[in-house]
Amino acid sequence: MDDPFDAGAGSLLRQPKAVWATAGASVVAFMGIGLVDPILPSIAQGLDATASQVSLLFTSYFLITAIAMLVTGFVSSRIGGKKTLLLGLALVVVFAGLAGTSNSVAELVGFRAGWGLGNALFVSTALAVIVGAAAGGSAAAILLYESALGLGMACGPLLGALLGDASWRYPFFGTAFLMAVGFLCITAFLKEQPRPARKTSLLDPIKALGHGGLASAAVSAFFYNYTFFTVLAFTPFVLNMTPYKSGAVFFAWGVLLAVFSVVVAPRMQERFGSLNVLGGSLVLLAADVLVLGYGNHTAAIVCTILSGAFIGVNNTVYTELALGVSDAPRPVASAGYNFVRWFAAAAAPFFAPKIEEWTDIHIPFVVAAVTAVLGAVVVVVRRKSLTLPHSRTRSSGGTPIAEEPEPRNATEDSVTVLAN
């Protein structure tokens, strides 16, 4: 793949309106993941709920997202990219708006599940649309998409804090409004995308997991995602800060995630090799969450922010592995990979507060550290199967890094990189 940083500023910024409309909606879609972080304690107080009950907001969202990975390719290969984007946006508008009207945790959890389905349909198709419509080649398009992802992950907690300081309901209404604007912009500016020659079946992603390398990447990412979402969903209760302060902490976390994902990780891969970088980053993340769990309040804040750097690096390398390690079509391989790993994103928010109830506040972070180490162990044990097979590689540190060819068909070569 061309180095995205070789894409001039002009080629990156001079994009059609359709690209900016899709990228803008992508920012809001990714904002929805971390939007509830600063307001989790406020939601718990407003609905008279426990931490474990409120954490189900993440569980329902990502459980539906995981299952939806089997559906998104099936849908988009039949109705086309534009209609899939609009369907996803419409579902987010409806369910985010309904979430703001909830009078119980059960209602809110249910509406977040519908929101997760809409977000999965949108995000799984957005990169394909951006690649198909962007000027400057796939490198500029992918960099623009990664930037949208990082900006959304950073700004979600900030928006949640700003609106949530007045009421925990306002961030949900705000998201519904912004996604409605995105719906109108995509309707106006985006032309219909070409459909792939071959339609994707519901079982194709499962069959793709029969490849040892892809299965290994998915299992390692499963363990890693448990750690990731322990930090994202459980830490707000540990920090126990006002929405503004919590939003500031997770904004800084998101900025590090974006910078290390887009800027730092590719350079580290060039120098040390993808698998070396991934294994080392997972071990450092394990150490970070241990200090987060056992340190004082200041240490917890610092380690929460610092975890964004390791998470950004891991996201980039895992995405590359999922797209390049097997011979399955990229959208199919990515859907199978995401189907596995998002179950951990659903599990961590549920089990972390339960583990605290059964033990103490430190043990959820011990478990998260162990799962990060297990992810690194899978990388070491399955190193050969995880080595990217492409002939066009940038050899670095003994580990080849895949060079991604230009997409043959924008829709066919889409990738499902939800939250990267």
Tab-separated table of C-alpha atoms in Angstrom:
chain	number	residue	atom	x	y	z
A	1	MET	CA	0.000	0.000	0.000
A	2	ASP	CA	1.211	3.514	-0.720
A	3	ASP	CA	2.371	5.262	2.407
A	4	PRO	CA	-0.666	7.345	3.410
A	5	PHE	CA	1.647	10.036	4.677
A	6	ASP	CA	3.000	10.492	1.149
A	7	ALA	CA	-0.454	11.635	0.102
A	8	GLY	CA	-0.146	15.382	-0.139
A	9	ALA	CA	-2.305	17.657	1.919
A	10	GLY	CA	-3.996	18.786	-1.219
A	11	SER	CA	-5.015	15.310	-2.304
A	12	LEU	CA	-6.274	14.543	1.190
A	13	LEU	CA	-8.283	17.722	1.621
A	14	ARG	CA	-9.557	18.178	-1.922
A	15	GLN	CA	-12.312	15.602	-1.743
A	16	PRO	CA	-15.798	15.472	-3.264
A	17	LYS	CA	-18.734	16.479	-1.107
A	18	ALA	CA	-19.817	12.840	-0.947
A	19	VAL	CA	-16.560	11.903	0.793
A	20	TRP	CA	-16.847	14.687	3.352
A	21	ALA	CA	-20.483	13.813	4.016
A	22	THR	CA	-19.602	10.164	4.649
A	23	ALA	CA	-16.515	11.025	6.702
A	24	GLY	CA	-18.502	13.486	8.810
A	25	ALA	CA	-21.180	10.911	9.515
A	26	SER	CA	-18.412	8.430	10.366
A	27	VAL	CA	-17.071	10.810	13.015
A	28	VAL	CA	-20.495	10.898	14.659
A	29	ALA	CA	-20.876	7.124	14.365
A	30	PHE	CA	-17.598	6.561	16.206
A	31	MET	CA	-18.532	9.227	18.737
A	32	GLY	CA	-21.439	7.020	19.730
A	33	ILE	CA	-19.093	4.358	21.111
A	34	GLY	CA	-17.573	6.526	23.839
A	35	LEU	CA	-20.443	8.966	24.171
A	36	VAL	CA	-21.849	7.368	27.323
A	37	ASP	CA	-18.502	7.101	29.148
A	38	PRO	CA	-18.635	10.392	31.093
A	39	ILE	CA	-22.346	10.038	31.883
A	40	LEU	CA	-22.411	6.418	33.120
A	41	PRO	CA	-22.490	7.497	36.798
A	42	SER	CA	-25.146	10.118	35.937
A	43	ILE	CA	-27.275	7.511	34.162
A	44	ALA	CA	-26.934	5.183	37.137
A	45	GLN	CA	-28.055	7.971	39.467
A	46	GLY	CA	-30.851	9.185	37.203
A	47	LEU	CA	-32.342	5.730	36.684
A	48	ASP	CA	-31.514	4.427	40.176
A	49	ALA	CA	-29.346	1.650	38.720
A	50	THR	CA	-26.167	-0.164	39.683
A	51	ALA	CA	-22.884	0.012	37.796
A	52	SER	CA	-23.367	-3.513	36.436
A	53	GLN	CA	-26.844	-2.607	35.139
A	54	VAL	CA	-25.662	0.574	33.421
A	55	SER	CA	-22.673	-1.240	31.894
A	56	LEU	CA	-25.170	-3.311	29.931
A	57	LEU	CA	-25.402	-0.272	27.642
A	58	PHE	CA	-22.106	-1.443	26.174
A	59	THR	CA	-22.993	-5.132	26.348
A	60	SER	CA	-26.215	-4.852	24.340
A	61	TYR	CA	-24.592	-2.468	21.854
A	62	PHE	CA	-21.620	-4.692	21.080
A	63	LEU	CA	-23.471	-8.007	21.287
A	64	ILE	CA	-25.753	-6.857	18.495
A	65	THR	CA	-22.751	-5.394	16.675
A	66	ALA	CA	-20.984	-8.786	16.780
A	67	ILE	CA	-23.982	-10.636	15.404
A	68	ALA	CA	-24.531	-7.909	12.804
A	69	MET	CA	-21.083	-8.657	11.351
A	70	LEU	CA	-22.681	-11.703	9.694
A	71	VAL	CA	-25.397	-9.516	8.204
A	72	THR	CA	-23.721	-6.336	6.964
A	73	GLY	CA	-21.999	-7.885	3.953
A	74	PHE	CA	-25.153	-9.840	3.108
A	75	VAL	CA	-27.178	-6.627	3.108
A	76	SER	CA	-24.726	-4.282	1.355
A	77	SER	CA	-23.990	-6.778	-1.438
A	78	ARG	CA	-27.701	-6.839	-2.241
A	79	ILE	CA	-28.978	-3.295	-1.783
A	80	GLY	CA	-25.759	-1.347	-2.426
A	81	GLY	CA	-23.518	0.878	-0.344
A	82	LYS	CA	-25.611	4.059	-0.279
A	83	LYS	CA	-28.811	2.323	0.802
A	84	THR	CA	-26.895	0.397	3.493
A	85	LEU	CA	-25.428	3.645	4.846
A	86	LEU	CA	-28.837	5.294	4.923
A	87	LEU	CA	-30.448	2.279	6.578
A	88	GLY	CA	-27.787	2.285	9.277
A	89	LEU	CA	-28.097	6.029	9.840
A	90	ALA	CA	-31.884	5.829	10.032
A	91	LEU	CA	-31.690	3.115	12.702
A	92	VAL	CA	-29.203	5.171	14.741
A	93	VAL	CA	-31.413	8.275	14.532
A	94	VAL	CA	-34.462	6.344	15.718
A	95	PHE	CA	-32.834	4.345	18.506
A	96	ALA	CA	-30.554	7.123	19.785
A	97	GLY	CA	-33.593	9.378	20.019
A	98	LEU	CA	-35.592	6.690	21.811
A	99	ALA	CA	-32.663	6.101	24.197
A	100	GLY	CA	-33.010	9.696	25.366
A	101	THR	CA	-36.636	9.060	26.332
A	102	SER	CA	-35.906	5.962	28.424
A	103	ASN	CA	-37.421	5.685	31.871
A	104	SER	CA	-35.613	2.522	32.909
A	105	VAL	CA	-32.290	0.796	32.375
A	106	ALA	CA	-34.039	-2.038	30.534
A	107	GLU	CA	-35.467	0.388	27.975
A	108	LEU	CA	-32.126	2.136	27.547
A	109	VAL	CA	-30.268	-1.155	27.085
A	110	GLY	CA	-32.800	-2.274	24.477
A	111	PHE	CA	-32.558	0.963	22.517
A	112	ARG	CA	-28.745	0.776	22.592
A	113	ALA	CA	-29.021	-2.653	20.975
A	114	GLY	CA	-30.965	-1.175	18.060
A	115	TRP	CA	-28.405	1.622	17.900
A	116	GLY	CA	-25.643	-1.000	17.659
A	117	LEU	CA	-27.309	-2.626	14.652
A	118	GLY	CA	-27.566	0.697	12.850
A	119	ASN	CA	-23.993	1.629	13.664
A	120	ALA	CA	-22.714	-1.742	12.405
A	121	LEU	CA	-24.501	-1.332	9.077
A	122	PHE	CA	-23.173	2.193	8.635
A	123	VAL	CA	-19.552	1.795	9.741
A	124	SER	CA	-19.026	-1.509	7.956
A	125	THR	CA	-19.869	0.203	4.668
A	126	ALA	CA	-18.422	3.687	5.186
A	127	LEU	CA	-14.808	2.913	4.278
A	128	ALA	CA	-15.833	1.223	1.036
A	129	VAL	CA	-17.841	4.285	0.086
A	130	ILE	CA	-15.007	6.682	0.975
A	131	VAL	CA	-12.488	4.615	-1.011
A	132	GLY	CA	-14.832	4.500	-3.985
A	133	ALA	CA	-15.552	8.227	-4.021
A	134	ALA	CA	-12.271	9.736	-2.770
A	135	ALA	CA	-9.697	11.596	-4.843
A	136	GLY	CA	-6.026	10.739	-4.386
A	137	GLY	CA	-6.239	6.939	-4.250
A	138	SER	CA	-6.902	4.497	-1.443
A	139	ALA	CA	-4.066	5.810	0.741
A	140	ALA	CA	-5.693	9.245	1.112
A	141	ALA	CA	-9.114	7.644	1.603
A	142	ILE	CA	-7.931	5.289	4.338
A	143	LEU	CA	-6.058	8.078	6.115
A	144	LEU	CA	-9.212	10.205	6.004
A	145	TYR	CA	-11.272	7.330	7.415
A	146	GLU	CA	-8.739	6.606	10.175
A	147	SER	CA	-8.765	10.304	11.042
A	148	ALA	CA	-12.553	10.241	11.268
A	149	LEU	CA	-12.325	7.221	13.546
A	150	GLY	CA	-9.798	8.877	15.846
A	151	LEU	CA	-11.676	12.173	15.925
A	152	GLY	CA	-14.916	10.379	16.750
A	153	MET	CA	-13.363	8.303	19.538
A	154	ALA	CA	-11.819	11.467	21.005
A	155	CYS	CA	-14.861	13.729	20.694
A	156	GLY	CA	-17.499	11.220	21.815
A	157	PRO	CA	-16.645	11.515	25.528
A	158	LEU	CA	-16.288	15.292	25.163
A	159	LEU	CA	-19.760	15.655	23.630
A	160	GLY	CA	-21.148	13.299	26.248
A	161	ALA	CA	-19.665	15.474	28.992
A	162	LEU	CA	-20.805	18.817	27.545
A	163	LEU	CA	-24.395	17.721	26.945
A	164	GLY	CA	-24.547	15.284	29.829
A	165	ASP	CA	-23.677	17.928	32.398
A	166	ALA	CA	-27.199	19.312	31.936
A	167	SER	CA	-28.940	15.944	31.608
A	168	TRP	CA	-27.841	12.421	30.792
A	169	ARG	CA	-30.563	12.370	28.129
A	170	TYR	CA	-29.133	15.183	25.999
A	171	PRO	CA	-26.160	13.248	24.506
A	172	PHE	CA	-28.584	10.739	23.017
A	173	PHE	CA	-30.745	13.463	21.489
A	174	GLY	CA	-27.605	15.217	20.232
A	175	THR	CA	-26.379	12.066	18.501
A	176	ALA	CA	-29.774	11.525	16.869
A	177	PHE	CA	-29.717	15.103	15.537
A	178	LEU	CA	-26.167	14.860	14.157
A	179	MET	CA	-26.868	11.517	12.489
A	180	ALA	CA	-30.016	12.980	10.933
A	181	VAL	CA	-27.852	15.737	9.440
A	182	GLY	CA	-25.492	13.021	8.138
A	183	PHE	CA	-28.467	11.187	6.614
A	184	LEU	CA	-29.522	14.317	4.707
A	185	CYS	CA	-25.976	15.044	3.521
A	186	ILE	CA	-25.410	11.512	2.222
A	187	THR	CA	-28.822	11.540	0.542
A	188	ALA	CA	-27.931	14.786	-1.221
A	189	PHE	CA	-24.270	14.267	-2.135
A	190	LEU	CA	-23.536	10.544	-2.451
A	191	LYS	CA	-24.248	8.661	-5.652
A	192	GLU	CA	-25.102	4.977	-5.516
A	193	GLN	CA	-22.020	2.754	-5.331
A	194	PRO	CA	-21.433	-0.220	-7.664
A	195	ARG	CA	-22.475	-3.556	-6.219
A	196	PRO	CA	-20.017	-6.473	-6.074
A	197	ALA	CA	-20.233	-9.150	-8.723
A	198	ARG	CA	-20.684	-11.844	-6.065
A	199	LYS	CA	-23.238	-11.622	-3.277
A	200	THR	CA	-22.043	-12.420	0.248
A	201	SER	CA	-23.825	-15.186	2.158
A	202	LEU	CA	-24.483	-15.163	5.901
A	203	LEU	CA	-22.080	-18.064	6.464
A	204	ASP	CA	-19.125	-16.711	4.455
A	205	PRO	CA	-17.532	-14.935	7.471
A	206	ILE	CA	-17.788	-18.109	9.573
A	207	LYS	CA	-16.198	-20.184	6.827
A	208	ALA	CA	-13.363	-17.662	6.558
A	209	LEU	CA	-12.440	-18.377	10.182
A	210	GLY	CA	-11.359	-21.848	9.064
A	211	HIS	CA	-8.082	-20.209	8.050
A	212	GLY	CA	-5.591	-20.651	10.902
A	213	GLY	CA	-4.073	-17.205	10.600
A	214	LEU	CA	-7.392	-15.366	10.595
A	215	ALA	CA	-8.686	-17.491	13.482
A	216	SER	CA	-5.512	-16.742	15.465
A	217	ALA	CA	-5.856	-12.998	14.832
A	218	ALA	CA	-9.504	-13.134	15.907
A	219	VAL	CA	-8.764	-15.052	19.123
A	220	SER	CA	-5.900	-12.731	20.058
A	221	ALA	CA	-8.096	-9.704	19.322
A	222	PHE	CA	-10.860	-11.242	21.449
A	223	PHE	CA	-8.585	-11.249	24.509
A	224	TYR	CA	-7.332	-7.752	23.699
A	225	ASN	CA	-10.828	-6.356	23.275
A	226	TYR	CA	-11.769	-7.598	26.733
A	227	THR	CA	-8.967	-5.429	28.110
A	228	PHE	CA	-9.871	-2.496	25.859
A	229	PHE	CA	-13.499	-2.402	26.952
A	230	THR	CA	-12.743	-2.942	30.594
A	231	VAL	CA	-10.891	0.362	30.363
A	232	LEU	CA	-13.617	2.043	28.324
A	233	ALA	CA	-16.702	0.839	30.220
A	234	PHE	CA	-15.541	0.194	33.805
A	235	THR	CA	-12.952	2.919	34.438
A	236	PRO	CA	-15.521	5.789	34.628
A	237	PHE	CA	-16.908	4.222	37.803
A	238	VAL	CA	-13.408	3.911	39.260
A	239	LEU	CA	-12.517	7.525	38.441
A	240	ASN	CA	-15.864	8.703	39.867
A	241	MET	CA	-15.528	12.194	38.399
A	242	THR	CA	-17.961	14.811	37.151
A	243	PRO	CA	-19.020	14.481	33.503
A	244	TYR	CA	-16.753	17.391	32.529
A	245	LYS	CA	-13.659	15.944	34.189
A	246	SER	CA	-14.354	12.407	32.987
A	247	GLY	CA	-14.988	13.732	29.486
A	248	ALA	CA	-11.649	15.554	29.542
A	249	VAL	CA	-9.829	12.375	30.605
A	250	PHE	CA	-11.374	10.311	27.821
A	251	PHE	CA	-10.880	13.099	25.293
A	252	ALA	CA	-7.150	12.983	26.038
A	253	TRP	CA	-7.374	9.179	25.826
A	254	GLY	CA	-9.010	9.452	22.400
A	255	VAL	CA	-6.422	11.934	21.134
A	256	LEU	CA	-3.614	9.512	22.028
A	257	LEU	CA	-5.561	6.681	20.407
A	258	ALA	CA	-5.911	8.664	17.179
A	259	VAL	CA	-2.293	9.854	17.048
A	260	PHE	CA	-0.790	6.449	17.787
A	261	SER	CA	-3.164	4.675	15.407
A	262	VAL	CA	-2.633	6.954	12.405
A	263	VAL	CA	0.876	8.353	12.942
A	264	VAL	CA	2.947	6.267	15.356
A	265	ALA	CA	1.913	2.675	14.663
A	266	PRO	CA	2.912	2.607	10.951
A	267	ARG	CA	6.366	3.957	11.790
A	268	MET	CA	6.834	1.443	14.594
A	269	GLN	CA	5.832	-1.369	12.248
A	270	GLU	CA	8.381	-0.213	9.694
A	271	ARG	CA	11.139	-0.288	12.284
A	272	PHE	CA	10.305	-3.291	14.481
A	273	GLY	CA	7.812	-5.433	12.542
A	274	SER	CA	4.076	-5.802	13.042
A	275	LEU	CA	4.054	-8.811	15.349
A	276	ASN	CA	6.867	-7.474	17.526
A	277	VAL	CA	5.016	-4.198	17.917
A	278	LEU	CA	1.724	-5.931	18.682
A	279	GLY	CA	3.172	-8.308	21.277
A	280	GLY	CA	5.087	-5.547	23.030
A	281	SER	CA	2.119	-3.182	23.019
A	282	LEU	CA	-0.153	-5.827	24.539
A	283	VAL	CA	2.305	-6.479	27.383
A	284	LEU	CA	2.653	-2.743	28.052
A	285	LEU	CA	-1.137	-2.398	28.053
A	286	ALA	CA	-1.325	-5.191	30.649
A	287	ALA	CA	1.150	-3.342	32.879
A	288	ASP	CA	-0.754	-0.091	32.371
A	289	VAL	CA	-4.122	-1.502	33.489
A	290	LEU	CA	-2.524	-3.109	36.557
A	291	VAL	CA	-1.205	0.279	37.660
A	292	LEU	CA	-4.602	1.779	36.805
A	293	GLY	CA	-6.293	-0.713	39.118
A	294	TYR	CA	-3.868	-0.521	42.045
A	295	GLY	CA	-2.551	3.055	41.861
A	296	ASN	CA	-3.987	6.160	43.493
A	297	HIS	CA	-6.525	8.413	41.779
A	298	THR	CA	-3.892	10.428	39.908
A	299	ALA	CA	-2.218	7.247	38.678
A	300	ALA	CA	-5.601	5.944	37.501
A	301	ILE	CA	-6.170	9.113	35.456
A	302	VAL	CA	-2.689	9.010	33.907
A	303	CYS	CA	-2.930	5.291	33.082
A	304	THR	CA	-6.402	5.694	31.589
A	305	ILE	CA	-5.082	8.365	29.225
A	306	LEU	CA	-1.889	6.419	28.481
A	307	SER	CA	-3.853	3.290	27.576
A	308	GLY	CA	-5.099	5.184	24.511
A	309	ALA	CA	-1.586	5.019	23.029
A	310	PHE	CA	-1.379	1.223	23.341
A	311	ILE	CA	-4.937	0.772	22.139
A	312	GLY	CA	-4.246	2.927	19.069
A	313	VAL	CA	-1.195	0.844	18.138
A	314	ASN	CA	-3.032	-2.438	18.691
A	315	ASN	CA	-6.033	-1.352	16.632
A	316	THR	CA	-3.884	-0.549	13.625
A	317	VAL	CA	-1.891	-3.784	13.684
A	318	TYR	CA	-4.916	-6.007	14.306
A	319	THR	CA	-6.792	-4.413	11.421
A	320	GLU	CA	-3.854	-5.031	9.091
A	321	LEU	CA	-3.630	-8.657	10.201
A	322	ALA	CA	-7.350	-9.238	9.721
A	323	LEU	CA	-7.227	-7.839	6.184
A	324	GLY	CA	-4.039	-9.509	5.009
A	325	VAL	CA	-3.411	-12.771	6.818
A	326	SER	CA	-5.869	-14.988	4.928
A	327	ASP	CA	-6.806	-15.515	1.298
A	328	ALA	CA	-10.499	-14.735	1.913
A	329	PRO	CA	-11.974	-11.590	0.361
A	330	ARG	CA	-11.227	-8.680	2.649
A	331	PRO	CA	-14.829	-7.827	3.618
A	332	VAL	CA	-15.545	-11.481	4.395
A	333	ALA	CA	-12.355	-12.011	6.409
A	334	SER	CA	-12.913	-8.792	8.319
A	335	ALA	CA	-16.521	-9.682	9.112
A	336	GLY	CA	-15.470	-13.056	10.538
A	337	TYR	CA	-12.706	-11.456	12.565
A	338	ASN	CA	-15.020	-8.775	13.962
A	339	PHE	CA	-17.719	-11.343	14.702
A	340	VAL	CA	-15.329	-13.005	17.169
A	341	ARG	CA	-13.682	-9.983	18.748
A	342	TRP	CA	-16.816	-7.934	19.406
A	343	PHE	CA	-18.151	-10.633	21.716
A	344	ALA	CA	-15.364	-9.643	24.109
A	345	ALA	CA	-16.483	-6.017	23.843
A	346	ALA	CA	-19.909	-7.199	24.945
A	347	ALA	CA	-18.531	-9.407	27.734
A	348	ALA	CA	-16.121	-6.985	29.444
A	349	PRO	CA	-18.677	-4.308	30.436
A	350	PHE	CA	-20.879	-7.051	31.921
A	351	PHE	CA	-18.248	-9.035	33.803
A	352	ALA	CA	-16.019	-6.209	35.098
A	353	PRO	CA	-18.585	-4.759	37.540
A	354	LYS	CA	-19.755	-8.268	38.438
A	355	ILE	CA	-16.185	-9.249	39.305
A	356	GLU	CA	-15.944	-6.137	41.467
A	357	GLU	CA	-19.131	-7.159	43.298
A	358	TRP	CA	-17.750	-10.665	43.875
A	359	THR	CA	-14.253	-9.533	44.902
A	360	ASP	CA	-13.011	-5.930	45.048
A	361	ILE	CA	-12.360	-3.011	42.732
A	362	HIS	CA	-8.820	-4.143	41.846
A	363	ILE	CA	-9.563	-7.611	40.459
A	364	PRO	CA	-11.370	-6.501	37.236
A	365	PHE	CA	-8.115	-4.856	36.200
A	366	VAL	CA	-6.118	-7.971	37.085
A	367	VAL	CA	-8.407	-9.953	34.784
A	368	ALA	CA	-7.985	-7.296	32.076
A	369	ALA	CA	-4.199	-7.487	32.413
A	370	VAL	CA	-4.318	-11.276	32.107
A	371	THR	CA	-6.427	-11.124	28.932
A	372	ALA	CA	-3.981	-8.649	27.365
A	373	VAL	CA	-1.107	-11.048	28.126
A	374	LEU	CA	-3.138	-13.935	26.684
A	375	GLY	CA	-3.531	-11.922	23.483
A	376	ALA	CA	0.249	-11.508	23.346
A	377	VAL	CA	0.750	-15.245	23.990
A	378	VAL	CA	-1.452	-16.083	21.009
A	379	VAL	CA	0.664	-13.745	18.856
A	380	VAL	CA	3.881	-15.468	19.970
A	381	VAL	CA	2.598	-19.051	19.721
A	382	ARG	CA	0.873	-18.505	16.368
A	383	ARG	CA	3.569	-16.230	14.929
A	384	LYS	CA	4.100	-18.234	11.757
A	385	SER	CA	0.419	-18.371	10.876
A	386	LEU	CA	0.066	-14.649	11.592
A	387	THR	CA	2.883	-13.615	9.231
A	388	LEU	CA	1.291	-11.761	6.355
A	389	PRO	CA	1.665	-13.793	3.140
A	390	HIS	CA	1.682	-10.974	0.587
A	391	SER	CA	4.634	-10.884	-1.754
A	392	ARG	CA	4.709	-7.087	-1.772
A	393	THR	CA	5.960	-6.339	1.731
A	394	ARG	CA	8.012	-3.873	3.637
A	395	SER	CA	10.369	-6.197	5.496
A	396	SER	CA	11.048	-4.812	8.930
A	397	GLY	CA	12.358	-6.426	12.055
A	398	GLY	CA	12.063	-9.836	10.436
A	399	THR	CA	8.281	-9.485	10.066
A	400	PRO	CA	6.749	-8.543	6.710
A	401	ILE	CA	4.118	-5.828	6.619
A	402	ALA	CA	1.507	-6.214	3.911
A	403	GLU	CA	1.320	-3.854	1.039
A	404	GLU	CA	-2.359	-3.454	0.216
A	405	PRO	CA	-3.140	-3.296	-3.521
A	406	GLU	CA	-5.437	-0.668	-4.863
A	407	PRO	CA	-9.057	-1.833	-4.500
A	408	ARG	CA	-10.405	-3.712	-7.493
A	409	ASN	CA	-13.943	-2.690	-6.637
A	410	ALA	CA	-14.756	-0.217	-3.918
A	411	THR	CA	-17.753	-2.090	-2.568
A	412	GLU	CA	-16.269	-5.555	-2.969
A	413	ASP	CA	-13.077	-4.509	-1.173
A	414	SER	CA	-14.725	-2.768	1.738
A	415	VAL	CA	-13.478	-3.595	5.214
A	416	THR	CA	-15.438	-3.871	8.390
A	417	VAL	CA	-13.251	-1.963	10.823
A	418	LEU	CA	-15.800	-0.881	13.385
A	419	ALA	CA	-13.965	1.158	16.010
A	420	ASN	CA	-10.920	-0.098	14.138
